[in-house]
Amino acid sequence: MSRPQESAPSSTASMVRSALADSLVKLDPRQLARNPVMFTTAVIAAVSTITGVTTDAGAIGLNLQIALWLWITVLFANFAEAIAEGRGRARADALRAVQGETRAHRLASLDDPTSHDVPSRGLRCGDLVRVDRGELIPGDGEVVQGIASVDESAITGESAPVIRESGSDRSAVTGGTRVVSDSIIVRITADPGDSFVDRMIALVEGAQRQKTPNEIALTVLLIGLSLIFLLVVATLPAWAAYADIRLSVPLLAALLVTLIPTTIGGLLSAIGIAGMDRLVAHNVIARSGRAVEAAGDVDMLLIDKTGTITFGNRRATELLPLSGVSQQQLADAARLASLTDPTPEGKSIVELTTQRKTSSSSLEQGREPVAQSIDFSASTRISGVDLHDGRRIRKGAVSAVLHDCDQTASEELTRLTEKVSRAGGTPLAVALNHRILGIVALTDVVKPNIKARFDELRRMGIRTVMITGDNPLTAAAIAAEAGVDDYLAEASPENKLELIRKAQAEGHLVAMCGDGSNDAPALAQADVGVAMNSGTPAAREAANLVDLDSDPTKLIDIVMVGKQMLISRGALTTFSIANDVAKYFAIVPALFVGTYPALQALNIMQLESPGSAILSAVIFNALIIVALIPLALRGVAYTPAGASQLLARNLSIYGLGGLIAPFIGIKLIDLTINALGLI
């Protein structure tokens, strides 16, 4: 996806101007009510404004200054949220560029070639459309006929076209992308307004961003802390009266605002929006905020081997016939079994065996050899053909072909299978009329940087499990080379589902990625399910995250985004609470030190007067929100570490910083306002 140039001065200035205007709009009580802490602050600001000019003529100047800074505090919190939303709107504007109205060639059925041109917005789920070379795909859908190259740069930002074809796990297409070769027929899978681009626009604009469970829990905590400090402030007038100290309503209101957790209350929404924005920057659509947070807590990753750990372009490299079978016989059988196989592996078998085909091939005798093709099934793990003359050819996983032939492995077959597996290849058995002819060796290559990434996950306390349909020997060889913690070989949909449920029952949070219909049950069961946008509609609907780049390794980046989001919220919460504690011990002694000289030991900052102490604290309270906005938007940097290390870092940096900052900041502000004669 094309990234907006947010760093450009003109763009930044425009975004700031828009955010300032939105800050005023967000003063609407209906919007403020979504943030209880800031709603409380706004109510207190309103009360201070009214009482400040009516109750004490001698202190109107101080009261109005306090009321002004209370309103500024609310506006700064609104500004933090608005600037985060503004970044999302910038991305949304770029996405809307791919949503222009197009004409679609709607078909009555697959058998009827005639078409009727209709507006793309008039298409409904289930409609069939023909998309020719050079045309935009009018809506999200699934290729049901044909194969074509598709330019998805408008969505993914990748310049290289990708292949989309019917009958495979790469059949899904996205509205707004362009067909650059051939012609395909697409079945529309989303009604207008419910496409992936529509959902992404809603997500980045924040229109459908719901509070996550952690946000809700933190909001409850902030409300609880606010109530505690409300009780504290409510008791102060009695002490003040006893000590012959006059505390006006604006002073008490200001004190309450400085003590309640306004810092994290003002930044909480911005942290969440910015976290989602970072996810969108990775071209990932989240169906729920819960999934993003769960990604930060996962401790087990199920990762498919092909295309993730390996490059995914397994190719047939060797034919290993059994005794009594010639190379030519095995080549002919493997070729015929793969003629209708649309997978890259099947195509590579055709390429390899075509090179070895001769005119004397016994299996090629017959005018129309293929009577029926048997498609690959995740449950049977075999494919093949039935010929007109009654011959039956099957290929697939060795154990599956043995089961289909109702045989046990011979010593020679076992030896050949182990030979291929130990070399890190995948052995496919080929059988003719229930007789196994030999092995076709498929080889794949482990990505060179994947081992380092798994090491990084291990340092984060995350266990990695490789999922593959390969036999155990092949799986073990690839797992050892890649550096994963464990593997599941000969995995069926039921095996994946069982593994996830078992891990969850043991208390683990599990994430997995997939792109096929056979992955849908496991994607739905996992705490974090990441589907490839190029995959089947079933996989995309089952997952709670969808990767528009269709890059399976993105799962690792999603985990990092989730962890950074949680750590950012935790760090700023720690800072805010420490801030409030420090302000309490900084201000209260200044209020009562005249009556209770023993408090002088706690009056560290030596503030000029109770009035200047309160005003300085109010000003600091507003300014600290602005100072922390860049950190809330950028997020706290995350480095892999254990929970105890992260806690120690949080306390030492943000806890200690939250304690020290108010003492320094309030004292400097106190000196400034007294030097300027503002009080």
XYZ file of C-alpha atoms in Angstrom:
679
model
C 0.000 0.000 0.000
C 1.313 3.428 -0.846
C 2.282 5.183 2.378
C 1.239 8.795 2.893
C 4.204 11.127 3.185
C 3.477 12.052 6.781
C 6.906 13.577 7.257
C 6.365 16.247 4.628
C 6.039 19.669 6.282
C 2.862 20.642 4.405
C 1.181 17.347 5.201
C 2.171 17.574 8.882
C 0.987 21.169 9.149
C -2.340 20.278 7.553
C -2.762 17.343 9.922
C -2.018 19.513 12.960
C -4.513 22.170 11.830
C -7.167 19.510 11.330
C -6.399 17.970 14.738
C -6.699 21.367 16.443
C -10.128 21.847 14.884
C -11.172 18.335 15.871
C -10.048 19.030 19.448
C -12.818 21.610 19.710
C -15.375 19.314 18.085
C -14.491 16.598 20.596
C -15.642 18.874 23.442
C -19.100 17.534 22.648
C -20.158 15.798 25.907
C -21.306 12.742 23.922
C -17.755 12.261 22.677
C -16.095 13.126 25.976
C -18.263 10.568 27.782
C -16.304 7.779 26.037
C -13.326 8.764 28.198
C -14.532 8.959 31.837
C -11.346 10.618 33.141
C -11.387 13.426 30.585
C -15.165 13.794 30.913
C -14.626 14.322 34.663
C -11.917 16.860 33.899
C -14.242 18.753 31.545
C -17.013 18.828 34.148
C -14.566 20.124 36.750
C -13.334 22.747 34.273
C -16.909 23.895 33.677
C -17.629 24.100 37.407
C -14.380 25.994 37.985
C -15.230 28.456 35.241
C -18.636 29.236 36.739
C -17.639 29.366 40.410
C -14.344 31.095 39.740
C -16.023 34.318 38.662
C -18.899 34.275 41.129
C -17.601 33.179 44.514
C -14.413 35.109 45.248
C -13.898 38.518 43.691
C -10.435 38.782 45.168
C -9.159 35.645 43.488
C -10.779 35.937 40.072
C -7.425 36.137 38.312
C -6.127 32.926 39.863
C -9.463 31.167 39.430
C -9.707 32.067 35.734
C -6.135 30.921 35.125
C -6.924 27.584 36.758
C -10.137 27.196 34.751
C -8.293 28.088 31.535
C -5.597 25.465 32.116
C -8.193 22.842 32.999
C -9.857 23.432 29.625
C -6.443 23.313 27.955
C -5.848 19.929 29.602
C -9.040 18.599 28.013
C -8.143 20.127 24.650
C -4.635 18.632 24.728
C -6.099 15.183 25.436
C -8.530 15.690 22.538
C -5.615 16.829 20.378
C -3.669 13.628 21.150
C -6.616 11.517 20.015
C -7.280 13.720 16.983
C -3.672 13.647 15.757
C -3.697 9.831 15.977
C -6.960 9.710 14.057
C -5.551 12.170 11.522
C -2.766 9.767 10.630
C -5.416 7.147 10.003
C -7.427 9.491 7.786
C -4.314 10.158 5.700
C -4.053 6.424 5.041
C -7.786 6.225 4.365
C -7.557 8.918 1.690
C -4.874 6.887 -0.076
C -7.064 3.790 0.095
C -10.134 5.584 -1.268
C -8.176 6.228 -4.457
C -8.605 2.557 -5.374
C -12.360 2.626 -4.797
C -13.421 4.592 -7.827
C -16.640 3.510 -9.518
C -15.969 0.979 -12.290
C -18.105 -0.911 -14.775
C -18.414 -4.647 -14.298
C -19.255 -7.357 -16.841
C -21.856 -9.333 -14.886
C -22.636 -12.862 -16.098
C -25.844 -14.798 -15.622
C -23.946 -18.053 -15.111
C -20.656 -19.771 -15.882
C -22.257 -21.455 -18.873
C -23.594 -18.220 -20.353
C -20.812 -16.076 -21.936
C -23.042 -13.040 -22.463
C -22.539 -10.202 -19.999
C -24.293 -7.037 -18.907
C -22.375 -3.957 -17.840
C -23.375 -2.724 -14.382
C -21.806 -0.270 -11.888
C -19.456 -1.985 -9.459
C -21.460 -0.618 -6.538
C -24.454 -2.513 -7.848
C -22.793 -5.913 -7.443
C -23.898 -8.234 -4.671
C -22.356 -11.235 -2.964
C -22.590 -14.241 -5.286
C -22.606 -12.297 -8.577
C -20.335 -13.564 -11.361
C -18.235 -11.032 -13.294
C -15.752 -11.344 -16.138
C -12.614 -9.247 -15.799
C -10.517 -8.841 -18.928
C -6.921 -7.757 -19.374
C -6.302 -4.173 -18.258
C -9.547 -3.900 -16.264
C -10.015 -3.274 -12.554
C -11.524 -6.052 -10.491
C -14.849 -4.487 -9.387
C -15.065 -6.074 -5.933
C -13.636 -8.618 -3.530
C -14.117 -12.114 -4.871
C -12.814 -15.535 -5.740
C -11.543 -16.662 -9.127
C -13.835 -19.467 -10.268
C -12.563 -19.791 -13.819
C -9.262 -18.944 -15.496
C -5.826 -17.788 -14.471
C -4.313 -14.315 -14.728
C -1.612 -11.996 -13.446
C -3.002 -9.337 -11.139
C -1.391 -6.022 -10.212
C -2.116 -5.521 -6.492
C 0.199 -2.528 -6.002
C -2.723 -0.228 -5.196
C -3.411 -2.329 -2.099
C -0.102 -3.901 -1.133
C 2.443 -1.494 -2.572
C 4.243 -4.394 -4.280
C 5.063 -3.687 -7.913
C 5.366 -7.296 -9.112
C 2.081 -8.827 -10.379
C 0.869 -12.007 -8.703
C -0.831 -15.067 -10.148
C -4.465 -15.679 -9.248
C -6.166 -18.848 -10.461
C -9.254 -20.923 -9.855
C -9.171 -24.136 -7.881
C -6.202 -23.229 -5.695
C -5.462 -21.489 -2.406
C -4.452 -18.424 -4.436
C -7.906 -17.722 -5.801
C -8.946 -14.647 -3.784
C -8.828 -11.214 -5.416
C -9.373 -7.734 -3.986
C -11.527 -4.996 -5.447
C -9.543 -2.148 -7.003
C -6.680 -4.330 -8.226
C -5.995 -4.662 -11.956
C -5.783 -7.724 -14.232
C -2.648 -7.388 -16.353
C -2.918 -10.576 -18.401
C -5.569 -12.973 -19.659
C -9.176 -13.004 -18.466
C -10.814 -14.437 -15.357
C -14.306 -14.981 -14.019
C -14.758 -13.850 -10.427
C -17.505 -14.653 -7.950
C -18.118 -11.588 -5.758
C -17.841 -12.426 -2.047
C -18.650 -9.062 -0.409
C -21.549 -6.652 -0.656
C -20.854 -2.918 -1.232
C -19.472 -1.297 1.900
C -18.190 -4.588 3.291
C -15.084 -5.098 1.179
C -11.619 -5.367 2.669
C -10.780 -1.849 1.508
C -13.993 -0.558 3.142
C -13.093 -2.328 6.362
C -9.557 -1.001 6.240
C -10.787 2.565 5.742
C -13.127 2.219 8.718
C -10.291 0.766 10.767
C -7.700 3.436 10.017
C -10.222 6.234 10.544
C -11.039 4.791 13.951
C -14.741 4.619 13.103
C -15.044 0.987 14.107
C -12.246 0.758 16.672
C -13.731 -0.782 19.784
C -11.994 -0.711 23.142
C -9.995 -3.831 23.815
C -10.369 -5.852 27.046
C -7.143 -4.399 28.431
C -8.286 -0.881 27.640
C -11.602 -1.520 29.369
C -9.818 -2.965 32.417
C -7.447 0.010 32.518
C -10.372 2.424 32.203
C -12.008 0.765 35.231
C -8.720 1.147 37.134
C -8.492 4.829 36.200
C -12.069 5.405 37.345
C -11.245 3.692 40.638
C -8.168 5.870 41.161
C -10.209 8.956 40.321
C -12.769 8.036 42.978
C -10.014 7.504 45.550
C -8.525 10.945 44.893
C -12.020 12.441 44.878
C -12.451 11.162 48.438
C -9.024 12.541 49.352
C -9.855 15.998 47.997
C -13.328 15.914 49.570
C -11.743 15.603 53.019
C -9.382 18.542 52.510
C -11.908 21.376 53.206
C -12.412 20.075 56.750
C -8.667 20.025 57.354
C -8.323 23.415 55.692
C -11.050 24.926 57.874
C -9.394 23.502 60.983
C -6.042 24.890 59.870
C -7.625 28.260 59.002
C -6.702 27.824 55.325
C -9.217 28.899 52.724
C -9.512 26.565 49.725
C -11.911 27.799 47.056
C -13.882 25.506 44.773
C -11.576 26.205 41.785
C -8.524 25.365 43.926
C -10.059 22.097 45.104
C -11.227 21.258 41.581
C -7.773 21.946 40.183
C -6.177 19.833 42.887
C -8.489 16.949 42.021
C -7.601 17.158 38.316
C -3.880 17.174 39.049
C -4.199 14.098 41.249
C -6.480 11.898 39.139
C -4.713 9.966 36.320
C -5.325 12.547 33.592
C -2.031 11.787 31.820
C -2.866 8.217 30.844
C -6.557 9.131 30.626
C -5.727 11.732 27.998
C -3.390 9.453 26.052
C -5.162 6.092 26.352
C -7.252 6.475 23.209
C -4.293 7.813 21.211
C -2.160 4.829 22.248
C -4.818 2.415 20.998
C -5.385 4.245 17.716
C -1.636 4.576 17.086
C -1.175 0.853 17.782
C -3.822 -0.018 15.227
C -2.220 2.444 12.810
C 1.121 0.639 13.153
C -0.685 -2.593 12.292
C -2.241 -0.973 9.232
C 1.225 0.265 8.251
C 2.135 -3.426 7.959
C -0.884 -3.868 5.620
C -2.862 -5.971 8.079
C -6.610 -5.657 8.626
C -7.792 -6.412 12.151
C -11.327 -7.648 12.622
C -11.054 -6.921 16.346
C -8.772 -5.066 18.722
C -8.813 -8.154 20.916
C -6.754 -9.999 18.289
C -4.089 -7.284 18.247
C -3.750 -7.361 22.027
C -3.755 -11.149 22.036
C -0.876 -11.018 19.546
C 1.129 -9.208 22.185
C 0.472 -11.992 24.703
C 0.870 -15.104 22.529
C 3.430 -17.615 23.710
C 3.013 -20.189 20.941
C 3.177 -19.711 17.163
C 1.997 -22.305 14.668
C 3.744 -21.554 11.395
C 3.217 -23.322 8.113
C 6.431 -24.582 6.538
C 5.823 -23.872 2.881
C 6.158 -20.212 1.991
C 6.966 -19.192 5.555
C 9.953 -21.168 6.741
C 10.882 -22.177 3.209
C 10.565 -20.251 -0.036
C 7.583 -22.403 -0.936
C 8.632 -23.229 -4.481
C 9.124 -26.964 -4.018
C 10.154 -28.512 -7.293
C 10.501 -32.060 -8.533
C 14.220 -32.726 -8.798
C 14.642 -36.510 -8.895
C 12.820 -39.736 -9.846
C 13.602 -42.799 -7.741
C 11.947 -45.942 -9.203
C 11.620 -49.173 -7.244
C 13.232 -52.407 -8.462
C 11.590 -53.698 -11.627
C 10.330 -50.242 -12.623
C 12.109 -48.155 -15.243
C 12.735 -44.438 -14.977
C 10.463 -43.979 -17.986
C 7.543 -45.827 -16.417
C 7.787 -43.779 -13.238
C 8.159 -40.561 -15.249
C 5.096 -41.307 -17.402
C 2.915 -42.192 -14.422
C 4.006 -39.122 -12.448
C 3.406 -36.905 -15.473
C -0.102 -38.202 -16.146
C -0.989 -37.906 -12.469
C 0.093 -34.260 -12.551
C -1.386 -33.043 -15.856
C -4.471 -31.636 -14.134
C -2.681 -30.675 -10.909
C -2.630 -26.829 -10.730
C -0.172 -26.640 -7.827
C 3.448 -25.507 -8.386
C 4.597 -28.982 -7.315
C 2.359 -30.618 -9.896
C 3.567 -28.273 -12.620
C 7.199 -28.948 -11.724
C 6.584 -32.715 -11.998
C 5.163 -32.206 -15.499
C 8.218 -30.140 -16.460
C 10.671 -32.722 -15.114
C 8.953 -35.763 -16.576
C 8.241 -34.169 -19.951
C 11.988 -33.908 -20.427
C 12.240 -37.714 -19.954
C 9.210 -38.666 -22.045
C 9.802 -40.770 -25.242
C 7.516 -41.856 -28.033
C 7.721 -45.480 -26.869
C 6.092 -44.672 -23.555
C 3.734 -47.490 -22.709
C 1.513 -45.320 -20.545
C 0.969 -42.793 -23.325
C -0.754 -45.324 -25.550
C -4.430 -44.388 -25.951
C -6.162 -41.518 -27.686
C -7.606 -39.704 -24.616
C -5.763 -41.042 -21.604
C -7.384 -38.977 -18.807
C -10.994 -39.880 -18.059
C -11.245 -38.341 -14.586
C -8.905 -36.250 -12.459
C -8.720 -36.689 -8.699
C -8.000 -33.353 -7.012
C -5.718 -33.141 -4.015
C -7.546 -33.218 -0.699
C -6.096 -32.177 2.652
C -7.801 -35.163 4.262
C -6.598 -37.839 1.773
C -3.296 -36.101 0.835
C -3.326 -37.727 -2.603
C -4.293 -36.742 -6.158
C -4.206 -38.452 -9.515
C -6.151 -39.568 -12.572
C -8.281 -42.414 -13.847
C -7.612 -43.333 -17.489
C -10.115 -44.389 -20.132
C -8.554 -47.823 -20.391
C -9.174 -48.469 -16.686
C -5.728 -47.672 -15.370
C -5.627 -45.831 -12.048
C -2.703 -43.551 -11.132
C -2.235 -41.887 -7.758
C 0.494 -39.701 -6.241
C 0.864 -38.115 -2.843
C 2.353 -38.534 0.622
C 3.940 -41.977 0.974
C 1.788 -42.979 3.936
C -1.364 -41.814 2.165
C -0.564 -43.716 -1.047
C 0.264 -46.850 0.965
C -3.086 -46.553 2.705
C -4.857 -46.046 -0.625
C -3.132 -49.124 -2.036
C -3.808 -51.068 1.190
C -0.131 -51.960 1.465
C 2.711 -51.722 3.947
C 6.000 -50.110 3.018
C 8.646 -52.400 1.578
C 12.221 -52.156 2.790
C 13.281 -50.537 -0.480
C 10.463 -47.958 -0.386
C 11.328 -47.103 3.219
C 14.979 -46.658 2.285
C 14.180 -44.326 -0.635
C 11.713 -42.346 1.492
C 14.265 -41.861 4.249
C 16.936 -40.891 1.734
C 14.829 -38.035 0.378
C 13.609 -36.990 3.816
C 17.045 -36.886 5.399
C 18.157 -34.567 2.612
C 15.359 -32.195 3.608
C 13.217 -33.073 0.590
C 9.620 -34.234 0.367
C 9.013 -37.731 -1.055
C 5.887 -38.313 -3.138
C 4.907 -41.876 -3.908
C 3.451 -42.750 -7.336
C 1.199 -45.792 -7.773
C -0.274 -47.463 -10.856
C -3.225 -49.806 -10.322
C -2.450 -50.071 -6.590
C 1.194 -50.857 -7.302
C 3.775 -48.346 -6.053
C 6.253 -47.496 -8.806
C 8.658 -45.266 -6.913
C 9.330 -41.872 -5.385
C 9.384 -38.340 -6.804
C 11.685 -36.096 -4.725
C 10.549 -32.521 -4.133
C 13.003 -30.061 -2.643
C 12.511 -26.715 -0.965
C 14.936 -24.190 0.500
C 14.825 -22.742 4.022
C 14.888 -18.947 4.046
C 18.310 -17.718 5.133
C 17.110 -15.233 7.797
C 14.326 -17.303 9.333
C 16.496 -18.971 11.978
C 17.493 -15.597 13.429
C 13.839 -14.568 13.633
C 12.960 -17.755 15.502
C 15.837 -17.088 17.891
C 14.358 -13.635 18.501
C 10.936 -15.140 19.230
C 12.528 -17.597 21.635
C 14.078 -14.689 23.549
C 10.577 -13.233 23.774
C 9.388 -16.442 25.417
C 7.430 -17.641 22.370
C 7.518 -21.294 21.338
C 7.441 -21.969 17.591
C 5.824 -25.024 16.026
C 6.229 -25.796 12.326
C 3.131 -27.228 10.632
C 3.674 -29.323 7.519
C 2.070 -32.064 5.510
C 5.485 -33.662 5.011
C 6.425 -36.964 6.577
C 8.156 -36.885 10.006
C 11.681 -37.339 8.634
C 11.375 -34.439 6.208
C 9.723 -32.322 8.865
C 12.519 -33.080 11.351
C 15.217 -32.116 8.840
C 13.556 -28.787 7.952
C 12.745 -28.047 11.615
C 16.361 -28.583 12.641
C 17.668 -26.375 9.839
C 15.145 -23.612 10.536
C 15.598 -23.704 14.308
C 11.951 -24.122 15.363
C 11.139 -25.575 18.767
C 8.817 -28.322 17.543
C 6.952 -29.549 14.476
C 3.745 -31.294 13.467
C 4.232 -33.607 10.480
C 1.605 -34.997 8.109
C -0.744 -32.370 9.489
C -4.422 -32.613 8.598
C -7.053 -29.980 9.496
C -8.072 -32.182 12.415
C -4.465 -32.435 13.641
C -4.021 -28.658 13.593
C -7.270 -28.107 15.450
C -6.394 -30.716 18.051
C -2.940 -29.195 18.625
C -4.377 -25.708 19.131
C -7.095 -26.895 21.522
C -4.597 -28.892 23.560
C -2.243 -25.916 23.850
C -5.104 -23.599 24.852
C -6.267 -26.084 27.469
C -2.764 -25.898 28.954
C -3.073 -22.115 29.261
C -1.212 -21.030 26.126
C -2.284 -18.230 23.790
C -1.856 -19.551 20.266
C -1.350 -17.762 16.965
C -1.265 -19.295 13.500
C -1.419 -18.263 9.882
C -2.933 -19.969 6.871
C -4.401 -19.393 3.434
C -6.380 -22.499 2.511
C -9.903 -23.650 3.272
C -8.377 -26.535 5.201
C -6.807 -23.942 7.544
C -10.153 -22.296 8.347
C -11.045 -24.417 11.424
C -7.635 -23.838 13.013
C -7.673 -20.108 12.157
C -11.047 -19.758 13.849
C -9.873 -21.682 16.927
C -6.553 -19.845 17.389
C -6.432 -16.802 19.642
C -4.739 -14.955 16.771
C -5.550 -16.231 13.295
C -3.823 -14.527 10.375
C -5.200 -15.267 6.911
C -3.494 -14.381 3.658
C -5.511 -12.004 1.493
C -4.598 -14.162 -1.506
C -6.086 -17.215 0.180
C -9.565 -18.645 0.048
C -12.618 -16.709 1.288
C -13.157 -19.411 3.923
C -9.727 -18.736 5.437
C -10.209 -14.966 5.381
C -13.590 -15.173 7.069
C -12.332 -17.553 9.760
C -9.327 -15.404 10.746
C -9.401 -12.283 12.910
C -6.469 -10.677 11.066
C -5.955 -10.523 7.301
C -2.574 -9.767 5.719
C -3.024 -7.862 2.463
C 0.578 -8.620 1.461
C -0.036 -12.389 1.812
C 3.318 -12.766 3.534
C 3.176 -15.581 6.111
C 6.221 -14.239 7.970
C 4.099 -11.159 8.769
C 2.851 -13.107 11.782
C 6.122 -12.302 13.524
C 5.672 -8.572 12.821
C 2.095 -8.720 14.127
C 3.365 -10.195 17.395
C 5.886 -7.352 17.663
C 3.163 -4.729 17.039
C 0.935 -6.323 19.679
C 3.737 -6.402 22.231
C 4.712 -2.813 21.521
C 1.088 -1.726 21.966
C 0.834 -3.455 25.355
C 4.227 -2.204 26.510
C 3.473 1.372 25.439
C 0.231 1.380 27.394
C 1.908 -0.192 30.419
C 4.845 2.222 30.353
C 2.692 5.337 30.116
C 0.311 4.009 32.771
C 3.277 3.473 35.096
C 4.483 7.005 34.358
C 1.011 8.486 34.940
C 0.393 6.774 38.284
C 3.887 7.638 39.540
C 3.229 11.184 38.348
C 0.056 11.426 40.410
C 1.745 10.088 43.538
C 4.569 12.611 43.145
C 2.148 15.510 42.622
C 0.243 14.563 45.761
C 3.376 14.671 47.913
C 4.573 17.807 46.144
C 1.396 19.865 46.536
C -0.263 18.830 49.795
C 2.737 19.813 51.992
C 2.762 23.225 50.309
C -0.899 23.706 51.230
C -0.587 22.920 54.925
C 3.037 23.644 55.834
C 2.056 27.014 57.332
C -0.235 25.341 59.844
C 1.708 22.141 60.319
C 5.423 23.052 60.350
C 6.325 19.349 60.610
C 5.321 19.066 56.957
C 8.301 21.230 56.072
C 10.381 18.035 55.855
C 8.152 16.911 53.002
C 7.969 20.336 51.343
C 10.812 19.474 48.997
C 10.029 21.993 46.251
C 9.517 25.037 48.552
C 6.660 26.398 46.427
C 5.764 30.051 46.938
C 2.160 29.637 48.088
C -0.776 27.223 48.023
C -2.207 29.137 45.055
C 0.994 28.960 43.010
C 1.386 25.285 43.941
C -2.048 24.449 42.546
C -1.647 26.582 39.409
C 1.812 25.178 38.714
C 0.502 21.637 39.086
C -2.408 22.344 36.729
C -0.094 23.801 34.087
C 2.335 20.880 34.427
C -0.604 18.466 34.164
C -1.602 19.937 30.804
C 1.881 20.276 29.356
C 2.968 16.722 30.214
C 0.182 15.359 27.986
C 1.555 17.324 25.029
C 5.099 16.219 25.828
C 4.069 12.562 25.779
C 2.010 12.655 22.544
C 5.001 11.749 20.298
C 5.805 8.764 22.530
C 2.166 7.628 22.497
C 2.049 7.817 18.694
C 5.465 6.265 18.108
C 5.159 3.641 20.810
C 7.715 2.570 23.369
C 10.573 0.696 21.730
C 10.370 -3.047 22.324
C 13.320 -5.365 22.637
C 12.877 -9.092 23.293
C 13.119 -9.763 27.022
C 11.437 -11.707 29.779
C 8.520 -10.375 31.829
C 10.717 -9.595 34.871
C 13.189 -7.635 32.728
C 10.393 -5.634 31.105
C 8.866 -4.854 34.507
C 12.233 -3.732 35.876
C 12.751 -1.505 32.825
C 9.260 -0.034 33.174
C 9.772 0.819 36.838
C 13.295 2.177 36.418
C 12.539 4.388 33.407
C 8.848 5.308 33.503
C 8.142 4.730 37.189
C 11.186 6.650 38.416
C 10.739 9.220 35.641
C 7.117 9.709 36.649
C 8.200 10.396 40.229
C 10.970 12.850 39.366
C 9.371 14.802 36.485
C 6.631 16.533 38.555
C 9.088 17.795 41.170
C 11.296 19.383 38.514
C 8.496 20.562 36.236
C 6.223 22.030 38.902
C 9.124 23.871 40.566
C 10.231 25.434 37.251
C 6.672 26.486 36.442
C 6.240 27.911 39.969
C 9.365 30.027 39.552
C 8.182 31.196 36.121
C 4.651 32.240 37.075
C 5.910 34.090 40.161
C 8.608 35.823 38.128
C 5.965 36.925 35.620
C 3.648 38.061 38.402
C 0.804 35.793 37.298
C -0.175 35.153 40.902
